[in-house]
Every structure is written in C-alpha cells, then in structure tokens.
Coordinates of C-alpha atoms and ligand atoms in Angstrom, one line a residue:
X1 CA 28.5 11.3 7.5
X2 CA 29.8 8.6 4.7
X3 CA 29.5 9.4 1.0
X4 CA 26.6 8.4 -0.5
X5 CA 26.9 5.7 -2.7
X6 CA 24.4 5.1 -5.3
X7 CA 23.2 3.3 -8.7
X8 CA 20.1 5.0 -10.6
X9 CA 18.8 5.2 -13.6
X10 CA 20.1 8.8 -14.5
X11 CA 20.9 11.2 -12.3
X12 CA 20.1 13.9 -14.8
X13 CA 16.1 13.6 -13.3
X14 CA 17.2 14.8 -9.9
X15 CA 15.0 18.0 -10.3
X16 CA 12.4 15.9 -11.7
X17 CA 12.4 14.1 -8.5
X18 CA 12.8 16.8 -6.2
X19 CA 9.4 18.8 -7.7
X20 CA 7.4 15.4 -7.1
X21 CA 8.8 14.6 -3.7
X22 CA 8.2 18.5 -3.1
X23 CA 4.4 18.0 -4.2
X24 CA 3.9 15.3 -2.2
X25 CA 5.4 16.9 1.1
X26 CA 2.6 19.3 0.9
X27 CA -0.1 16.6 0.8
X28 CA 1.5 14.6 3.9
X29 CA 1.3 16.7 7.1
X30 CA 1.5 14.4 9.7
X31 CA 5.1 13.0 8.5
X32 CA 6.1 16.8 8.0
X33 CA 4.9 17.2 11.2
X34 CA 7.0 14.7 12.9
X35 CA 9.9 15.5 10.8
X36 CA 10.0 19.2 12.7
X37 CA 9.5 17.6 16.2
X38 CA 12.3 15.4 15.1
X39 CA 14.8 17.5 13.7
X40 CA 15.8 19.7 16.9
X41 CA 16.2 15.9 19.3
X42 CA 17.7 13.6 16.5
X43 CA 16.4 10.7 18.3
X44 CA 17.8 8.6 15.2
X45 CA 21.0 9.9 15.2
X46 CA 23.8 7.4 15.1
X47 CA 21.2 4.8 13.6
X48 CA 22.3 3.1 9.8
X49 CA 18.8 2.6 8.2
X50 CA 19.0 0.0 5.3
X51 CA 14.8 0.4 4.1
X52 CA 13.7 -2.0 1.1
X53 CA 10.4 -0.3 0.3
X54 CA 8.8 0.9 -3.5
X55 CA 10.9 3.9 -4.2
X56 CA 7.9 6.4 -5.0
X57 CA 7.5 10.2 -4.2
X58 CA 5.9 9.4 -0.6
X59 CA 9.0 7.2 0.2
X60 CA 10.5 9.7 -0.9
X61 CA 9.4 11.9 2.0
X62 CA 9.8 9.3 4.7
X63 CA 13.4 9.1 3.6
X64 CA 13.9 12.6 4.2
X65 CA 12.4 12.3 7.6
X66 CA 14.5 9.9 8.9
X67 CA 17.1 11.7 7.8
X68 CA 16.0 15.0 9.3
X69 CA 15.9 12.7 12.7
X70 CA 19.6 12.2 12.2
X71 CA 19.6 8.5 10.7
X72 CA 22.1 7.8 7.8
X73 CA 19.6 5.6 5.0
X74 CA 20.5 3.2 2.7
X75 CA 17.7 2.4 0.1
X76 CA 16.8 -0.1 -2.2
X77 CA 12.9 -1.0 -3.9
X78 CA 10.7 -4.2 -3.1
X79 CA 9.6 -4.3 -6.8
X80 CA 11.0 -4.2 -9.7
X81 CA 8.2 -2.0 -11.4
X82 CA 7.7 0.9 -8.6
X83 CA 10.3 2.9 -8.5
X84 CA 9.9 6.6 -9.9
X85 CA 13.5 6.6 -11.5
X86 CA 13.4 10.8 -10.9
X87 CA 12.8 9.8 -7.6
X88 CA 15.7 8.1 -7.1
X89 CA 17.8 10.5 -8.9
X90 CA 16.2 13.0 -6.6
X91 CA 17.5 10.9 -3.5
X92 CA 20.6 10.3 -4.8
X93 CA 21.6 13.7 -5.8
X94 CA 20.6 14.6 -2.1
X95 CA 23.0 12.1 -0.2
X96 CA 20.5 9.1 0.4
X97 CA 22.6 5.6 -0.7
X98 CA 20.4 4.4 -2.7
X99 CA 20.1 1.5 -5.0
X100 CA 16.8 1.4 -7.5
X101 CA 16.0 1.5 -10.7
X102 CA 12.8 1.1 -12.8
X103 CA 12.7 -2.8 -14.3
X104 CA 16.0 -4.1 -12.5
X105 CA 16.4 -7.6 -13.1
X106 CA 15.9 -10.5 -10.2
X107 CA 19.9 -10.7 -9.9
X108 CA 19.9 -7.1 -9.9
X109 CA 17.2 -6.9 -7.1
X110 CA 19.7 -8.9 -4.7
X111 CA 22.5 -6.8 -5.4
X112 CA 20.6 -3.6 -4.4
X113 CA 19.5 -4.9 -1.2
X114 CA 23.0 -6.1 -0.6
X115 CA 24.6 -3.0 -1.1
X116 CA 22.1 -1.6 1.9
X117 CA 23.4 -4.1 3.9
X118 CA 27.0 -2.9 2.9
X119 CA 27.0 -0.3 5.6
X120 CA 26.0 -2.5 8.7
X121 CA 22.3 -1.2 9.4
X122 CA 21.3 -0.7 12.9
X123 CA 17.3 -1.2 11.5
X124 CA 15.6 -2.5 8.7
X125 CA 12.4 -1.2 7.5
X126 CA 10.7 -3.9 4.8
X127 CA 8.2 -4.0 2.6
X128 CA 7.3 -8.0 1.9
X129 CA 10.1 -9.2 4.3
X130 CA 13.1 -9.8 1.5
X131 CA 15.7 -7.2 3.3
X132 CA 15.2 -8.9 6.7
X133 CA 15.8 -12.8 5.0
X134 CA 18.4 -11.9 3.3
X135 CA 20.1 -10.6 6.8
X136 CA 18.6 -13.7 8.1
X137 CA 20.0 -16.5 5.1
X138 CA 23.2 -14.3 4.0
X139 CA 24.3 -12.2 6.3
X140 CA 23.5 -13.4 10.3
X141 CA 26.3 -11.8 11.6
X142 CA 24.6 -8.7 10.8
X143 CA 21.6 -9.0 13.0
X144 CA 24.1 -8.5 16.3
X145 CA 24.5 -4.6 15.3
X146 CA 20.3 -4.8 14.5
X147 CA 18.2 -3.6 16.9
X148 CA 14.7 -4.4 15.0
X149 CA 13.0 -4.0 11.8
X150 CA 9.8 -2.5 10.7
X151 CA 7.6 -4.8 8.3
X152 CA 5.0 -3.1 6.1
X153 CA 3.0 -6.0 4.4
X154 CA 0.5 -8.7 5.7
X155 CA 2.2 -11.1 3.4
X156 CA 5.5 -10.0 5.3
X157 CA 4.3 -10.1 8.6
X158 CA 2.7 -13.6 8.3
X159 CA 6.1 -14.9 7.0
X160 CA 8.3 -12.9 9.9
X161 CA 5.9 -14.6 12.4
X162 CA 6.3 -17.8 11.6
X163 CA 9.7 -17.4 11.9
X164 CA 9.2 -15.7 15.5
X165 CA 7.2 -18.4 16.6
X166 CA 10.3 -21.0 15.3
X167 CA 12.7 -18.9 17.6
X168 CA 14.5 -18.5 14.1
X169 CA 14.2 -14.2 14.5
X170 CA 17.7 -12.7 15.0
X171 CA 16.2 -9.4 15.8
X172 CA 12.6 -8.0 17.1
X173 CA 10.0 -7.1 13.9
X174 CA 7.4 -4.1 14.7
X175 CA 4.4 -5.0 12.2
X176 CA 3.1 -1.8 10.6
X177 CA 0.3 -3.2 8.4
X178 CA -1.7 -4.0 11.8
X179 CA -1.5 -1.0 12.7
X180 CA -5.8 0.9 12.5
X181 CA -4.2 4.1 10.9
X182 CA -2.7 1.7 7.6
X183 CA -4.7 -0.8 7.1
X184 CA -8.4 0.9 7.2
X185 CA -7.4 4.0 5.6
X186 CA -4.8 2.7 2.9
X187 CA -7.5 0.2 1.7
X188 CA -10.6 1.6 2.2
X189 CA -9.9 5.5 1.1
X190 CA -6.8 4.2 -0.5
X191 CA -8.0 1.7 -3.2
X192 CA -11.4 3.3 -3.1
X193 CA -10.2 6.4 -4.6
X194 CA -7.2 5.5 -7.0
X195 CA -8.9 2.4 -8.0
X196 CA -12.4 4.9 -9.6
X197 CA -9.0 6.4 -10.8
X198 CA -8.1 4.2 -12.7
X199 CA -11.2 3.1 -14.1
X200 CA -11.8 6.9 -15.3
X201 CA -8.3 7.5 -16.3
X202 CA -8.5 4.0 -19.0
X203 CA -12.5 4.8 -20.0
X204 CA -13.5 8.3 -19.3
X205 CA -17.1 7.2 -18.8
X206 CA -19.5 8.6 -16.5
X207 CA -20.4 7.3 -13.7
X208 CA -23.7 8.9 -12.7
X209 CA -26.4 6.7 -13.7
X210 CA -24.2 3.3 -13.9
X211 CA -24.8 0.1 -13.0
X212 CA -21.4 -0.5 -11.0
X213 CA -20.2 -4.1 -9.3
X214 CA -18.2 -4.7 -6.8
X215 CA -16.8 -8.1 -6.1
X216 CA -16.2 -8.5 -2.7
X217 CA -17.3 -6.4 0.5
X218 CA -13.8 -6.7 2.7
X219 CA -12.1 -3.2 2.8
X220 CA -11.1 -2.7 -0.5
X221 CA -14.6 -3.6 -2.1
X222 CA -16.1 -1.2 0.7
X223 CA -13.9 1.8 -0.3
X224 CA -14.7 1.3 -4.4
X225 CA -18.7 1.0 -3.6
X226 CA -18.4 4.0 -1.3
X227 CA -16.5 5.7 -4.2
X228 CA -18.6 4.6 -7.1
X229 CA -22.2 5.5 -5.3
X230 CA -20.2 9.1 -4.0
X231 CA -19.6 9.7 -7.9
X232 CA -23.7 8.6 -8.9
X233 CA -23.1 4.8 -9.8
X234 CA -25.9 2.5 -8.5
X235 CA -23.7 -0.2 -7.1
X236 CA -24.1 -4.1 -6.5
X237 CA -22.1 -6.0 -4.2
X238 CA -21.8 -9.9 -4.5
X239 CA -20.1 -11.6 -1.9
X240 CA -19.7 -15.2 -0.4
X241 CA -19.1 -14.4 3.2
X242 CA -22.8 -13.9 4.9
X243 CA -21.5 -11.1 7.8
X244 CA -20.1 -9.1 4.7
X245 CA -23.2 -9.5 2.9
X246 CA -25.4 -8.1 4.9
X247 CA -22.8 -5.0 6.0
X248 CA -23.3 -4.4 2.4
X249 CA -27.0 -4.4 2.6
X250 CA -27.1 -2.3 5.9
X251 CA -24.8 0.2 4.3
X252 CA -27.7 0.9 1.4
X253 CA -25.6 -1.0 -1.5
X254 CA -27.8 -3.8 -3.7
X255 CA -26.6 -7.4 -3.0
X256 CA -27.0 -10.2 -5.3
X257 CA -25.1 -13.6 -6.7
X258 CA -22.7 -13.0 -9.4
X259 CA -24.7 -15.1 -12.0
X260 CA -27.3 -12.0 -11.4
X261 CA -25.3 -9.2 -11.4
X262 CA -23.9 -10.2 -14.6
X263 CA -26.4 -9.3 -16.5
X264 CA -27.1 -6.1 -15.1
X265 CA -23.9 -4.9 -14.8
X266 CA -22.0 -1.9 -16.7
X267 CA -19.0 -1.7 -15.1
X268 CA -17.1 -4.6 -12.6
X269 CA -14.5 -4.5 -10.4
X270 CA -13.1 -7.5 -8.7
X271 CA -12.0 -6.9 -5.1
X272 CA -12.0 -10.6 -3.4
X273 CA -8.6 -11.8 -3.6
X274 CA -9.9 -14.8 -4.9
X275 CA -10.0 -16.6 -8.4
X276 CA -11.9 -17.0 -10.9
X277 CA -14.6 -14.5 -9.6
X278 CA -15.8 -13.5 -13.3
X279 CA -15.6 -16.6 -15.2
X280 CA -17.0 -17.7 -19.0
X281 CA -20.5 -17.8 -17.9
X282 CA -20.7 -13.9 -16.7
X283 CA -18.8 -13.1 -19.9
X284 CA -21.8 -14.6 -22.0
X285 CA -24.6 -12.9 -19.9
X286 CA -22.7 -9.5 -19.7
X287 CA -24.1 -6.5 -21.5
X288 CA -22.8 -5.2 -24.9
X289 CA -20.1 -3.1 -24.0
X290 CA -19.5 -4.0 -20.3
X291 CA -16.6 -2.9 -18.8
X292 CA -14.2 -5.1 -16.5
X293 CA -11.3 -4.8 -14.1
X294 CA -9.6 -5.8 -10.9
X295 CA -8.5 -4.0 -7.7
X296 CA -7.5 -7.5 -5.8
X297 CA -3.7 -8.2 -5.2
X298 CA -3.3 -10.6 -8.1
X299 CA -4.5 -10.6 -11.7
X300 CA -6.5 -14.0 -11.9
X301 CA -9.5 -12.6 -10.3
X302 CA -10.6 -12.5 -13.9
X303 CA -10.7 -15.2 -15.6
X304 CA -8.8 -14.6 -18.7
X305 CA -8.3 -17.6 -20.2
X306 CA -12.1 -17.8 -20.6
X307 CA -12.4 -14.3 -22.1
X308 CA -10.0 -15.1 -24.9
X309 CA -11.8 -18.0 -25.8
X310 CA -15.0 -16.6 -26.2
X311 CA -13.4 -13.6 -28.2
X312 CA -13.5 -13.9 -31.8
X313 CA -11.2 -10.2 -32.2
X314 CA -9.5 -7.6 -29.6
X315 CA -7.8 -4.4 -30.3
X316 CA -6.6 -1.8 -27.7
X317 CA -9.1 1.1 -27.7
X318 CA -7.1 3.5 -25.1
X319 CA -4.2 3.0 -22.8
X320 CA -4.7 0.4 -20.6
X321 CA -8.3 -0.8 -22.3
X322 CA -9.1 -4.0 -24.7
X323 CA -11.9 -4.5 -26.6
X324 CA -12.9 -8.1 -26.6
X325 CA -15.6 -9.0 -29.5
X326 CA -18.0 -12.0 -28.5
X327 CA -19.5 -14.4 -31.1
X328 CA -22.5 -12.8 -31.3
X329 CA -21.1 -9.3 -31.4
X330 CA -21.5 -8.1 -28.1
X331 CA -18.1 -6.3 -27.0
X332 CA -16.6 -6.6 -23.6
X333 CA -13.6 -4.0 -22.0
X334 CA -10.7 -5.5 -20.3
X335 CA -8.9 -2.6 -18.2
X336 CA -5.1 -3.0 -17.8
X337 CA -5.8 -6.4 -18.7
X338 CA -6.8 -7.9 -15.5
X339 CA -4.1 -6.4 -13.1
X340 CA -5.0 -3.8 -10.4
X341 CA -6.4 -0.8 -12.3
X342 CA -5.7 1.2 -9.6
X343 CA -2.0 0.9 -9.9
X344 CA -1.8 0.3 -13.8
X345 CA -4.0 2.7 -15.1
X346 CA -3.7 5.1 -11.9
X347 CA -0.9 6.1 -9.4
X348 CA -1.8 4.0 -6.3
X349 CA -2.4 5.1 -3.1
X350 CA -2.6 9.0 -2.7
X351 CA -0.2 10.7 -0.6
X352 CA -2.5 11.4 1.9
X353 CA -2.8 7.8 2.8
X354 CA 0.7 6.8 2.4
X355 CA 1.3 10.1 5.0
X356 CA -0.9 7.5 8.1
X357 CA 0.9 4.5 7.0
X358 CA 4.6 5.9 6.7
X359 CA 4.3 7.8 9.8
X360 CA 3.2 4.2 11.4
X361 CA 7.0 3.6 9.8
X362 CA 8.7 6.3 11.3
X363 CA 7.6 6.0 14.6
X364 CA 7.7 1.8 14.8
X365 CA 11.7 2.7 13.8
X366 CA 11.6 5.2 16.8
X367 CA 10.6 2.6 19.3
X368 CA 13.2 0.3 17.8
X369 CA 15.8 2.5 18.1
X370 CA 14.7 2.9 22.2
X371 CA 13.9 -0.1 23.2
X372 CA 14.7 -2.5 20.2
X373 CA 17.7 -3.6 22.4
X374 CA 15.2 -5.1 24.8
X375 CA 12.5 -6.3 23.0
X376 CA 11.7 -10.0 22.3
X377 CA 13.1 -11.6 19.3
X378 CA 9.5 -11.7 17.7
X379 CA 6.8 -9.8 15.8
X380 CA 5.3 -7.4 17.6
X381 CA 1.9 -5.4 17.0
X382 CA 2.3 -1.3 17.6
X383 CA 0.9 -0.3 20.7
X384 CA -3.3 0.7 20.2
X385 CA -2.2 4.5 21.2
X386 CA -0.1 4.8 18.5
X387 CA -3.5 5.2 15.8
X388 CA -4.8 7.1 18.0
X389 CA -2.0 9.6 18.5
X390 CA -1.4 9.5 14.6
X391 CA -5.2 9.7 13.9
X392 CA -5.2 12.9 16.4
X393 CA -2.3 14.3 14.6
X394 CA -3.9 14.2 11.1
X395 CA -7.1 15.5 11.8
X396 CA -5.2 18.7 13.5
X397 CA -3.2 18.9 10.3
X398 CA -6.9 19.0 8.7
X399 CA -7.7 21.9 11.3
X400 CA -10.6 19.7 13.3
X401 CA -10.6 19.2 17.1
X402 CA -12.7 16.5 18.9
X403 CA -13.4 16.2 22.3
X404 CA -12.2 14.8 24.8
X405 CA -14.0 12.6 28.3
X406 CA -13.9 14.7 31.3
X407 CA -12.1 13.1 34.8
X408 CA -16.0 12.3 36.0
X409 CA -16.6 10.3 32.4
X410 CA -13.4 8.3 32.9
X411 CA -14.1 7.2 36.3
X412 CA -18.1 6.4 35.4
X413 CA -16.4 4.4 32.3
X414 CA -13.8 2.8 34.8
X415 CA -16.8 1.8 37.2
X416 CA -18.5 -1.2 36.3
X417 CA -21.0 -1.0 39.6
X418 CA -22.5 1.9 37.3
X419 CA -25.6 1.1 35.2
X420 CA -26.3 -2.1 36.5
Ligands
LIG501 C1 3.5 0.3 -7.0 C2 2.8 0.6 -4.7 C3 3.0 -1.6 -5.7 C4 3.3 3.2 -7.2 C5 4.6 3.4 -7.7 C6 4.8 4.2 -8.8 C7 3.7 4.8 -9.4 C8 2.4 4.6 -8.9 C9 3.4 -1.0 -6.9 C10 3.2 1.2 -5.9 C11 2.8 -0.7 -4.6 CL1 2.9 -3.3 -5.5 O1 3.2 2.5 -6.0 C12 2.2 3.8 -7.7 CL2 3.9 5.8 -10.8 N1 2.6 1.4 -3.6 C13 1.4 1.1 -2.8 C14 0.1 1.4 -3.5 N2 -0.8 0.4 -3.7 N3 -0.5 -0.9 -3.3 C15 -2.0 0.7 -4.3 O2 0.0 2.5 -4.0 C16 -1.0 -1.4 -2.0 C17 -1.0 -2.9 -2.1 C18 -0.8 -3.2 -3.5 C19 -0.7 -2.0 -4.3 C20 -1.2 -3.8 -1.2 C21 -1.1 -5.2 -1.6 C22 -1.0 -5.5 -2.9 C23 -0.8 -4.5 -3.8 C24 3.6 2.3 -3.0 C25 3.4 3.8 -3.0 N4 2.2 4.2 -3.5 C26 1.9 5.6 -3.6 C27 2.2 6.1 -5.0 N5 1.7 7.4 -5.2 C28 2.3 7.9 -6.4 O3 4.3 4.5 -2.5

C-alpha cells in the first residue's frame, strides 16, 4: 500500500476525530455490518477510490469501510464549510490520502480534488458531480483506468445524465440519491428530526401547545410536521400543489393559504424549494414574537430583503437567532438567518440516516467494481432489491423480523386468472 499523502488542518485533532468517527460507528449498523462481511473477501481490493463527498464523522465511517474491503481511498470534501477538520485529522493520521480542510478557498477546492486524482482512481464516488467533471474536462485520459462512479445528489445526477444522454460519459454513473433507502429516509426522518433540532438548539422554546407551519408538504415538509405534531405543536401546512394538499389533510395536519397562516402562526419553517415563500405581507400579519426559518436547499425561501425593510432595529438574541423589531413594535425571530436551520443551528442528518444512504454508496461501488467494465456509459438507477436488502439489513440491526410470502402466496400473486 502507498504512503498516504495528506493536507489538513492540524493533525494534532486526530484523537478528536477518532472519538467522533468511533461514536458514530456505533449509531450506523448496517455499514458496520457490511464492513465485517467485507473484510474476510476484499471484493475492493486492488480498487484506487478517489471520493469527493462532505468530510463528516459518517464519511468518516464509510471511508473506513472501503478500506476494510481492501480499496486504497483518496479523499477530498464537496463543500468548503462541511468538513469536521478532527475528522480529517483523524483520517489522515490513519492512512486515508486525504485532502480537506474547513473553509478552503475555490482554487484550493480544485487542488484537493486534483490531488485524488493524482493516484489514477479505478472509481469515483461524488457528491454534486465536480470529481467526475473534472476527470471529464481535465483529465480524460483517466476515465480508461475508471470503471464507474457513484453520484450522491439529485442536482449531480440530473447533470451526469444529461451528459449520458449526449454520449459525452467516459465511464458508467450508479445514481445513489434514487435509491428508496436515501431519499425517503434522509429527507423525511432526516430533515424532520435535525431540522426541530435546530429550531430548539437557536430558541429553546416549547413546542407543546404551538402554532407550527410548515411550508411545503414534499418530503422534507412531511418529516418537520411529523416531528413538530410528535413533540405537541399543532401544525399548518400550506402548499401550492393540490395532491400534496390534501396528503396533508388526510394525514390529520390543518391546511390553509399562506396569507392565513400568517397570522396564526408561532413558529415557520420553509420547506418548498421555492422563493419568496414568506414575503413582506406575512411579516406584517405575523404575531409579536413569531419565529422564522428554513429547511429548503437555498436561503431565499425567506424573503429577506423584505424583512429588513420593515425592521426598524435587530440584535442577535442567541447563536444563530435575530430579533427583527417592526414599526409598530411587534418583533420577529430570524433563525440562522434564513439558511437551513437544520444544518446551521444543528448537525444535519443523524448518523442513523447517513448509515441507509452510505451503505447505498458502498454497495453501488461494489457493483462497479464487478461489472463497471461492462456497463453502459450512462447513469444508471440501483437495482429495486438493493432497498430492500438494505431496508432488511437495518431493521435486523434494530432486532425486528417481518415476514415473509409463502411459495402458495407467490404463485396466487404471480396468477393473474385469480380473483377475477
Ligand atoms: C454539511 C451535509 C451539507 C454536516 C457537516 C458538518 C457538521 C454538520 C453541509 C453537511 C451537507 Cl450541504 O453535514 C453537518 Cl458539524 N451533510 C448532509 C446533511 N444534510 N444535507 C442535512 O446532513 C442534505 C442536503 C442538504 C444538507 C441535501 C440537499 C441540500 C442540502 C453531510 C453529512 N451529514 C451528517 C452530519 N452529521 C454530523 O455527513
């Protein structure tokens, strides 16, 4: 095995690292489980894994994994803000090449995922797609020892298949996000959870008796309602989309237009991906001492501009809260000023969710390393069984069994003469 090679922010929080990475290896038994299958059959040996992913305690314990599998890793982070600096210490200290550093600079960003690429990969594992262009605009030449790439993000995948569908892909692309085990359970139990989080963590208010609004009923709304009612809120739902609407209703939440909810509301939380979705007029019809925030992917779900207008002071009351005074007096609260509380004023996803999605990872990069040799040079979805084999996994690691259709229920469900 090659030296590691490494830049971090200071090596000196390897134990640091090692405790969280630790922690969260006890709160993700499904990749732990994998990893001991793995470790005796070494299906990755001889595999060069360059991953660009946020370099956080769960990564952390997908790296390991790989690594018990036999692959040699090369790491760098998709975002400048993620990385857990002891975490990368950590990784470094243990022989993982790894490039990452909280607050790296755009130039600095390149050069990290160009040193992963130093040691001729034989797959890629992405989050947003920048690891796999840069092979693609840089370094072509590359993709001949490349047998295929994992891709964690929708944004990622809708970019990679655009370029599939343009014959333009050097090497095949397994899409993760698709994948029933990431996408329900990272947003709905995900979000849900670290977004309330959040919102506790910059307030510490109760939120038994509240009025509590969520803005938008896709899978990220649904996981905060579930959340807020769990905790005692009584929650409103607006939403533009009719089908969502009335989910909303049928799952016992209050629906209503914005303009309504408004005025009712004590706490909000955007969810919509959209813009604009509390705007000047909601401000003015708010309570006295409303509180507001987002959980949506960008930060002008809130309309700020409007807020600051109407304010005639603010001051920061806590971490990650700003008090907004109106005209007439009545104060609003701004949580980690419009960007995703959950990640601002919280620590994202738990473990326990990132455990579904990175096992999705590690067994897309297994497949690769199989058949990526013979696979079409194009995004592909991972195979149905795959959920349920990962779903299966987890509950056992939760000590549940379910049942399962006898020969005699598979045949009646294979007969269509029957019932008719
Ligand atoms: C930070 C993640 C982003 C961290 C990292 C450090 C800390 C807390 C930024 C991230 C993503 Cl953009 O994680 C959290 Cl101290 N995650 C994923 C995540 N969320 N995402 C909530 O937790 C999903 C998503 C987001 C934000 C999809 C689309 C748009 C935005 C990586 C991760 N999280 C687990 C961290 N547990 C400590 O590993």
């Amino acid at each position: 095995m090659s030296h590691a090679n490494y830049k971090v922010a200071d090596l000196a929080l390897a134990e640091q690292g090692r405790l969280l990475m630790d922690w969260a290896e006890s709160r993700m038994p499904v990749l732990m489980s994998l990893r001991e299958e793995f470790r005796k059959t070494r299906p990755l040996a001889g595999h060069r894994i360059a991953g660009c992913l946020h370099v956080t305690k769960e990564t952390g314990v997908l790296i390991r994994t790989l690594r018990a599998a036999g692959a040699e890793v090369s790491w760098s982070g998709c975002n400048p803000l993620s990385t857990q600096d002891e975490v990368a210490a950590a990784l470094a200290a243990e022989g993982t090449s790894i490039y990452a550093w909280h607050g790296l600079s755009r130039e600095e960003f390149y050069w990290c995922i160009e040193r992963t690429l130093d040691f001729r990969p034989t797959l890629t594992l992405d989050d947003g797609a920048d690891l796999v262009f840069t092979v693609h605009s840089k370094f072509p030449a590359l993709a001949r020892e490349i047998y295929g790439g994992t891709e964690e993000t929708t944004t990622g995948v809708q970019r990679l298949r655009a370029m599939g569908a343009a014959g333009k892909l050097l090497y095949p692309i397994i899409a993760v996000n698709d994948a029933e085990t990431k996408w329900d359970f990272d947003n709905v139990y995900g979000t849900g959870q670290s977004s309330i989080d959040g919102i506790l963590r910059a307030t510490s208010v109760m939120l038994a008796g509240k009025v509590f609004v969520v803005c938008g009923f896709g899978h990220c709304g649904r996981g905060v309602a579930l959340r807020a009612r769990g905790m005692g809120a009584r929650v409103i739902v607006t939403e533009v989309k009719a089908t969502q609407a009335l989910k909303a209703v049928l799952e016992g939440f209050e629906v209503m237009p914005m303009d309504e909810a408004a005025r009712v509301g004590d706490i909000f939380c955007t969810a919509t991906g959209m813009k604009d979705v509390i705007v000047r007029r909601h401000f003015e019809s708010m309570k006295d001492g409303a509180i507001v925030c987002n959980t949506g992917h960008y930060d002008c779900e809130v309309n700020l501009r409007d807020l600051n207008e109407l304010a005639r002071g603010k001051r920061q009351v806590r971490p990650n809260n700003e008090e907004y005074t109106l005209a007439d007096g009545r104060r609003i609260y701004l949580l980690a000023q419009g960007r995703l509380v959950n990640l601002a004023a919280a620590e994202g996803h738990p473990s326990e969710v990132m455990d579904m999605s990175f096992a999705n990872q590690f067994l897309g990069l297994l497949r690769l390393a199989r058949e990526g040799r013979s696979m079409e040079k194009r995004v592909h979805d991972l195979p149905r069984e795959q959920d349920e084999e990962l779903a299966l996994r987890k509950l056992r690691t939760m000590g549940l069994q379910i049942d399962s259709l006898t020969p005699e229920q598979l045949a009646y469900r294979a007969d269509y003469s029957a019932g008719t």
